[in-house]
């Protein structure tokens, strides 16, 4: 882990304001007053998101010979959702205020009063969270399709394709990163609960007798991942979901909860989905989804362990963990202490002034380093302001080119976390940074 600290200074206001000010995350459709539950990622937000997704994909798909990647369509045959049980049960309990007509998830209201206006809340009813739309020119019930509320089903319906194309030996898994949509009754807490979000999911197929050991393996894989993206153990809590609260497909679920500024809430989950999904799709499609083990002469429907990771919640947890403030020479410095591998910009090249005699030294450094790292060249405003900006976006190293550089062919490298500055010869810069980024 790259940073060890307790973070009492972080509030959602500060995170949201930094995210907007510095170009990470904006309100969706902001100039029209926004659209509840949607957020747009700006240049630095996508860079951070991409770094997270790339790291996940490499680790859980590319670096493993038992994993198969997939990118299924968001729109699926509606029978998928019928078979999977989502049409009947992908619901949240909802209550409506009789006075202001606002709707709330009933687990978010305490007692019988409206959290907004104090009015009386009506009876609880079930609300299906899938977004419905129509495919094709005719809008009738036969053309109804849903936006997928999870990426998981795209993997189950491709189980047979993967078996037929690749003949994998058990156990093996599929991995997918993609958008999911849920008509959340109360989207809230910035990018924590949105109506359009991204998931990184794994469906890992096992023999029934091995589900428990595989569940434990994946549980510790998830812990290792959280550690590697810089989350701290003290902020993460495993919650064994009580039998009466389990989703319709699950025999065991553990939620990984994170201490967000607004409370301890679900970050990730791992579920034992039994053979529920493959059996349901076999029944629904009349296509056999059994696995044939030629070696052991067995035929069976595999059971499934599902580790699931929300991309947006990962970003929020990382931002909350990384955000720090400290007093420097009577001023507050805010800094994102992002793990270096996740930082959107790795190196900033900052000539002290816009004068040409400095840019002829600084530009070639920029051209050289950008071949290896995502770099930014910035010659506007005062050097103090530029440092502040790079600190706030989590850039690990700033290289300052000053008037001495012209003669001594050396530059100053400033470390984001310690603010320590090293004078490094330009021809040693690449080597110096390589070591720093190890
Ligand atoms: P919650 O109880 O918070 O609604 P959930 O248990 O319904 O979450 P899952 O169905 O397990 O969530 O979804 C898998 C993962 O997708 C979650 O662990 C979370 O990271 C992410 N996720 C789910 N719903 C949302 C949402 N509305 N906005 C952002 N991320 C979400």
PDB file of C-alpha atoms in Angstrom, residues 177-339:
ATOM      1  CA  UNK A 177     -16.926  -5.095 -17.640  1.00  0.00           C
ATOM      2  CA  UNK A 178     -19.920  -3.095 -18.743  1.00  0.00           C
ATOM      3  CA  UNK A 179     -22.771  -0.776 -18.072  1.00  0.00           C
ATOM      4  CA  UNK A 180     -25.804  -1.728 -16.037  1.00  0.00           C
ATOM      5  CA  UNK A 181     -28.995   0.255 -15.491  1.00  0.00           C
ATOM      6  CA  UNK A 182     -31.333   0.323 -12.535  1.00  0.00           C
ATOM      7  CA  UNK A 183     -34.249   2.613 -11.997  1.00  0.00           C
ATOM      8  CA  UNK A 184     -33.177   3.333  -8.428  1.00  0.00           C
ATOM      9  CA  UNK A 185     -35.989   4.891  -6.428  1.00  0.00           C
ATOM     10  CA  UNK A 186     -33.625   7.238  -4.632  1.00  0.00           C
ATOM     11  CA  UNK A 187     -30.342   7.788  -6.460  1.00  0.00           C
ATOM     12  CA  UNK A 188     -28.020   9.558  -4.031  1.00  0.00           C
ATOM     13  CA  UNK A 189     -24.600  10.089  -2.574  1.00  0.00           C
ATOM     14  CA  UNK A 190     -22.858  11.256  -5.754  1.00  0.00           C
ATOM     15  CA  UNK A 191     -21.721   8.271  -7.849  1.00  0.00           C
ATOM     16  CA  UNK A 192     -22.580   5.752  -5.116  1.00  0.00           C
ATOM     17  CA  UNK A 193     -26.143   5.050  -6.169  1.00  0.00           C
ATOM     18  CA  UNK A 194     -26.879   5.979  -9.756  1.00  0.00           C
ATOM     19  CA  UNK A 195     -29.292   4.784 -12.417  1.00  0.00           C
ATOM     20  CA  UNK A 196     -26.571   4.082 -14.965  1.00  0.00           C
ATOM     21  CA  UNK A 197     -23.332   2.580 -13.706  1.00  0.00           C
ATOM     22  CA  UNK A 198     -20.608   0.147 -14.547  1.00  0.00           C
ATOM     23  CA  UNK A 199     -19.818  -3.268 -13.142  1.00  0.00           C
ATOM     24  CA  UNK A 200     -16.844  -5.596 -13.319  1.00  0.00           C
ATOM     25  CA  UNK A 201     -18.186  -9.079 -12.760  1.00  0.00           C
ATOM     26  CA  UNK A 202     -16.950 -12.652 -12.696  1.00  0.00           C
ATOM     27  CA  UNK A 203     -19.015 -15.798 -12.990  1.00  0.00           C
ATOM     28  CA  UNK A 204     -16.840 -18.665 -11.850  1.00  0.00           C
ATOM     29  CA  UNK A 205     -18.129 -22.155 -12.683  1.00  0.00           C
ATOM     30  CA  UNK A 206     -17.377 -24.921 -10.220  1.00  0.00           C
ATOM     31  CA  UNK A 207     -18.479 -28.408  -9.252  1.00  0.00           C
ATOM     32  CA  UNK A 208     -21.074 -28.238  -6.527  1.00  0.00           C
ATOM     33  CA  UNK A 209     -18.794 -30.040  -4.062  1.00  0.00           C
ATOM     34  CA  UNK A 210     -16.171 -27.307  -4.484  1.00  0.00           C
ATOM     35  CA  UNK A 211     -18.315 -24.231  -4.026  1.00  0.00           C
ATOM     36  CA  UNK A 212     -17.174 -23.504  -0.503  1.00  0.00           C
ATOM     37  CA  UNK A 213     -13.433 -23.661  -1.162  1.00  0.00           C
ATOM     38  CA  UNK A 214     -13.832 -21.582  -4.341  1.00  0.00           C
ATOM     39  CA  UNK A 215     -15.959 -19.052  -2.471  1.00  0.00           C
ATOM     40  CA  UNK A 216     -13.143 -18.656   0.075  1.00  0.00           C
ATOM     41  CA  UNK A 217     -10.515 -18.324  -2.680  1.00  0.00           C
ATOM     42  CA  UNK A 218     -12.433 -15.561  -4.408  1.00  0.00           C
ATOM     43  CA  UNK A 219     -13.181 -13.859  -1.140  1.00  0.00           C
ATOM     44  CA  UNK A 220      -9.449 -13.519  -0.492  1.00  0.00           C
ATOM     45  CA  UNK A 221      -8.813 -12.498  -4.135  1.00  0.00           C
ATOM     46  CA  UNK A 222     -11.214  -9.620  -3.547  1.00  0.00           C
ATOM     47  CA  UNK A 223      -9.439  -8.593  -0.360  1.00  0.00           C
ATOM     48  CA  UNK A 224      -6.096  -8.587  -2.222  1.00  0.00           C
ATOM     49  CA  UNK A 225      -7.582  -6.441  -4.985  1.00  0.00           C
ATOM     50  CA  UNK A 226      -8.898  -3.865  -2.498  1.00  0.00           C
ATOM     51  CA  UNK A 227      -5.494  -3.719  -0.896  1.00  0.00           C
ATOM     52  CA  UNK A 228      -3.779  -3.220  -4.257  1.00  0.00           C
ATOM     53  CA  UNK A 229      -5.992  -0.317  -5.250  1.00  0.00           C
ATOM     54  CA  UNK A 230      -5.013   1.418  -2.035  1.00  0.00           C
ATOM     55  CA  UNK A 231      -8.104   0.889   0.115  1.00  0.00           C
ATOM     56  CA  UNK A 232      -7.312   0.426   3.772  1.00  0.00           C
ATOM     57  CA  UNK A 233      -8.256  -2.622   5.823  1.00  0.00           C
ATOM     58  CA  UNK A 234      -9.760  -0.506   8.583  1.00  0.00           C
ATOM     59  CA  UNK A 235     -12.316   0.955   6.136  1.00  0.00           C
ATOM     60  CA  UNK A 236     -13.533  -2.410   4.809  1.00  0.00           C
ATOM     61  CA  UNK A 237     -15.965  -4.678   6.614  1.00  0.00           C
ATOM     62  CA  UNK A 238     -17.335  -8.032   5.566  1.00  0.00           C
ATOM     63  CA  UNK A 239     -21.022  -8.508   6.156  1.00  0.00           C
ATOM     64  CA  UNK A 240     -22.480 -11.991   5.993  1.00  0.00           C
ATOM     65  CA  UNK A 241     -25.928 -11.438   4.480  1.00  0.00           C
ATOM     66  CA  UNK A 242     -28.611 -13.044   6.652  1.00  0.00           C
ATOM     67  CA  UNK A 243     -30.539 -15.934   5.028  1.00  0.00           C
ATOM     68  CA  UNK A 244     -33.803 -13.954   4.972  1.00  0.00           C
ATOM     69  CA  UNK A 245     -32.085 -11.065   3.118  1.00  0.00           C
ATOM     70  CA  UNK A 246     -30.438 -13.162   0.389  1.00  0.00           C
ATOM     71  CA  UNK A 247     -31.311 -12.450  -3.260  1.00  0.00           C
ATOM     72  CA  UNK A 248     -33.537 -15.049  -4.927  1.00  0.00           C
ATOM     73  CA  UNK A 249     -30.571 -16.801  -6.575  1.00  0.00           C
ATOM     74  CA  UNK A 250     -28.136 -16.850  -3.673  1.00  0.00           C
ATOM     75  CA  UNK A 251     -27.321 -19.424  -0.994  1.00  0.00           C
ATOM     76  CA  UNK A 252     -24.568 -17.339   0.515  1.00  0.00           C
ATOM     77  CA  UNK A 253     -23.541 -13.708   0.036  1.00  0.00           C
ATOM     78  CA  UNK A 254     -20.902 -11.573   1.664  1.00  0.00           C
ATOM     79  CA  UNK A 255     -21.042  -7.827   1.151  1.00  0.00           C
ATOM     80  CA  UNK A 256     -17.800  -5.920   1.359  1.00  0.00           C
ATOM     81  CA  UNK A 257     -18.778  -2.669   2.994  1.00  0.00           C
ATOM     82  CA  UNK A 258     -16.702   0.477   2.942  1.00  0.00           C
ATOM     83  CA  UNK A 259     -16.720   3.413   5.338  1.00  0.00           C
ATOM     84  CA  UNK A 260     -17.875   6.175   2.997  1.00  0.00           C
ATOM     85  CA  UNK A 261     -18.284   9.683   4.445  1.00  0.00           C
ATOM     86  CA  UNK A 262     -22.068   9.085   4.423  1.00  0.00           C
ATOM     87  CA  UNK A 263     -21.820   5.780   6.258  1.00  0.00           C
ATOM     88  CA  UNK A 264     -20.827   2.138   5.976  1.00  0.00           C
ATOM     89  CA  UNK A 265     -22.247   0.939   2.673  1.00  0.00           C
ATOM     90  CA  UNK A 266     -21.840  -1.906   0.158  1.00  0.00           C
ATOM     91  CA  UNK A 267     -18.828  -1.578  -2.108  1.00  0.00           C
ATOM     92  CA  UNK A 268     -18.647  -5.106  -3.571  1.00  0.00           C
ATOM     93  CA  UNK A 269     -20.288  -8.462  -3.094  1.00  0.00           C
ATOM     94  CA  UNK A 270     -19.546 -12.141  -3.520  1.00  0.00           C
ATOM     95  CA  UNK A 271     -22.405 -14.573  -3.979  1.00  0.00           C
ATOM     96  CA  UNK A 272     -22.814 -18.319  -4.306  1.00  0.00           C
ATOM     97  CA  UNK A 273     -25.504 -18.465  -7.008  1.00  0.00           C
ATOM     98  CA  UNK A 274     -25.697 -22.278  -7.010  1.00  0.00           C
ATOM     99  CA  UNK A 275     -26.806 -23.695 -10.391  1.00  0.00           C
ATOM    100  CA  UNK A 276     -29.810 -21.353 -10.323  1.00  0.00           C
ATOM    101  CA  UNK A 277     -28.943 -19.316 -13.432  1.00  0.00           C
ATOM    102  CA  UNK A 278     -27.786 -22.068 -15.755  1.00  0.00           C
ATOM    103  CA  UNK A 279     -30.703 -24.287 -14.734  1.00  0.00           C
ATOM    104  CA  UNK A 280     -33.182 -21.458 -15.273  1.00  0.00           C
ATOM    105  CA  UNK A 281     -31.759 -20.671 -18.715  1.00  0.00           C
ATOM    106  CA  UNK A 282     -31.710 -24.333 -19.655  1.00  0.00           C
ATOM    107  CA  UNK A 283     -35.392 -24.546 -18.740  1.00  0.00           C
ATOM    108  CA  UNK A 284     -36.238 -21.233 -20.385  1.00  0.00           C
ATOM    109  CA  UNK A 285     -34.385 -21.818 -23.654  1.00  0.00           C
ATOM    110  CA  UNK A 286     -34.653 -25.628 -23.917  1.00  0.00           C
ATOM    111  CA  UNK A 287     -30.947 -25.641 -24.758  1.00  0.00           C
ATOM    112  CA  UNK A 288     -28.876 -27.971 -22.634  1.00  0.00           C
ATOM    113  CA  UNK A 289     -26.353 -26.131 -20.492  1.00  0.00           C
ATOM    114  CA  UNK A 290     -24.707 -29.149 -18.929  1.00  0.00           C
ATOM    115  CA  UNK A 291     -20.976 -29.457 -18.737  1.00  0.00           C
ATOM    116  CA  UNK A 292     -19.545 -32.727 -19.994  1.00  0.00           C
ATOM    117  CA  UNK A 293     -16.397 -33.820 -18.238  1.00  0.00           C
ATOM    118  CA  UNK A 294     -14.808 -36.369 -20.611  1.00  0.00           C
ATOM    119  CA  UNK A 295     -11.994 -37.253 -18.256  1.00  0.00           C
ATOM    120  CA  UNK A 296     -14.112 -38.109 -15.227  1.00  0.00           C
ATOM    121  CA  UNK A 297     -17.079 -39.217 -17.323  1.00  0.00           C
ATOM    122  CA  UNK A 298     -19.472 -36.821 -15.614  1.00  0.00           C
ATOM    123  CA  UNK A 299     -22.239 -34.579 -16.826  1.00  0.00           C
ATOM    124  CA  UNK A 300     -23.675 -31.796 -14.701  1.00  0.00           C
ATOM    125  CA  UNK A 301     -24.829 -28.195 -14.505  1.00  0.00           C
ATOM    126  CA  UNK A 302     -22.010 -26.203 -12.889  1.00  0.00           C
ATOM    127  CA  UNK A 303     -22.502 -24.094  -9.792  1.00  0.00           C
ATOM    128  CA  UNK A 304     -21.428 -20.475  -9.733  1.00  0.00           C
ATOM    129  CA  UNK A 305     -19.413 -18.171  -7.512  1.00  0.00           C
ATOM    130  CA  UNK A 306     -19.930 -14.519  -8.442  1.00  0.00           C
ATOM    131  CA  UNK A 307     -17.524 -11.814  -7.291  1.00  0.00           C
ATOM    132  CA  UNK A 308     -18.958  -8.453  -8.319  1.00  0.00           C
ATOM    133  CA  UNK A 309     -17.245  -5.055  -8.313  1.00  0.00           C
ATOM    134  CA  UNK A 310     -18.954  -1.719  -8.983  1.00  0.00           C
ATOM    135  CA  UNK A 311     -16.659   0.533 -11.000  1.00  0.00           C
ATOM    136  CA  UNK A 312     -18.177   3.811  -9.826  1.00  0.00           C
ATOM    137  CA  UNK A 313     -18.184   2.786  -6.176  1.00  0.00           C
ATOM    138  CA  UNK A 314     -14.534   1.782  -6.597  1.00  0.00           C
ATOM    139  CA  UNK A 315     -13.765   5.270  -7.881  1.00  0.00           C
ATOM    140  CA  UNK A 316     -15.628   6.872  -4.997  1.00  0.00           C
ATOM    141  CA  UNK A 317     -13.865   4.693  -2.397  1.00  0.00           C
ATOM    142  CA  UNK A 318     -10.490   5.502  -3.955  1.00  0.00           C
ATOM    143  CA  UNK A 319     -11.213   9.237  -4.048  1.00  0.00           C
ATOM    144  CA  UNK A 320     -12.331   9.197  -0.403  1.00  0.00           C
ATOM    145  CA  UNK A 321      -9.266   7.224   0.676  1.00  0.00           C
ATOM    146  CA  UNK A 322      -6.835   9.337  -1.317  1.00  0.00           C
ATOM    147  CA  UNK A 323      -8.127  12.772  -0.403  1.00  0.00           C
ATOM    148  CA  UNK A 324      -5.999  14.548   2.144  1.00  0.00           C
ATOM    149  CA  UNK A 325      -5.459  18.045   3.443  1.00  0.00           C
ATOM    150  CA  UNK A 326      -2.450  19.424   5.252  1.00  0.00           C
ATOM    151  CA  UNK A 327      -1.222  22.811   6.302  1.00  0.00           C
ATOM    152  CA  UNK A 328       1.765  24.067   4.368  1.00  0.00           C
ATOM    153  CA  UNK A 329       3.205  27.482   5.206  1.00  0.00           C
ATOM    154  CA  UNK A 330      -0.070  28.701   6.617  1.00  0.00           C
ATOM    155  CA  UNK A 331      -2.157  27.459   3.688  1.00  0.00           C
ATOM    156  CA  UNK A 332      -4.227  24.316   3.280  1.00  0.00           C
ATOM    157  CA  UNK A 333      -2.876  21.989   0.628  1.00  0.00           C
ATOM    158  CA  UNK A 334      -5.375  19.432  -0.678  1.00  0.00           C
ATOM    159  CA  UNK A 335      -3.859  16.428  -2.330  1.00  0.00           C
ATOM    160  CA  UNK A 336      -5.083  13.187  -3.825  1.00  0.00           C
ATOM    161  CA  UNK A 337      -2.681  10.525  -2.650  1.00  0.00           C
ATOM    162  CA  UNK A 338      -3.712   8.116  -5.396  1.00  0.00           C
ATOM    163  CA  UNK A 339      -1.765   4.897  -5.887  1.00  0.00           C
TER     164      UNK A 339
END
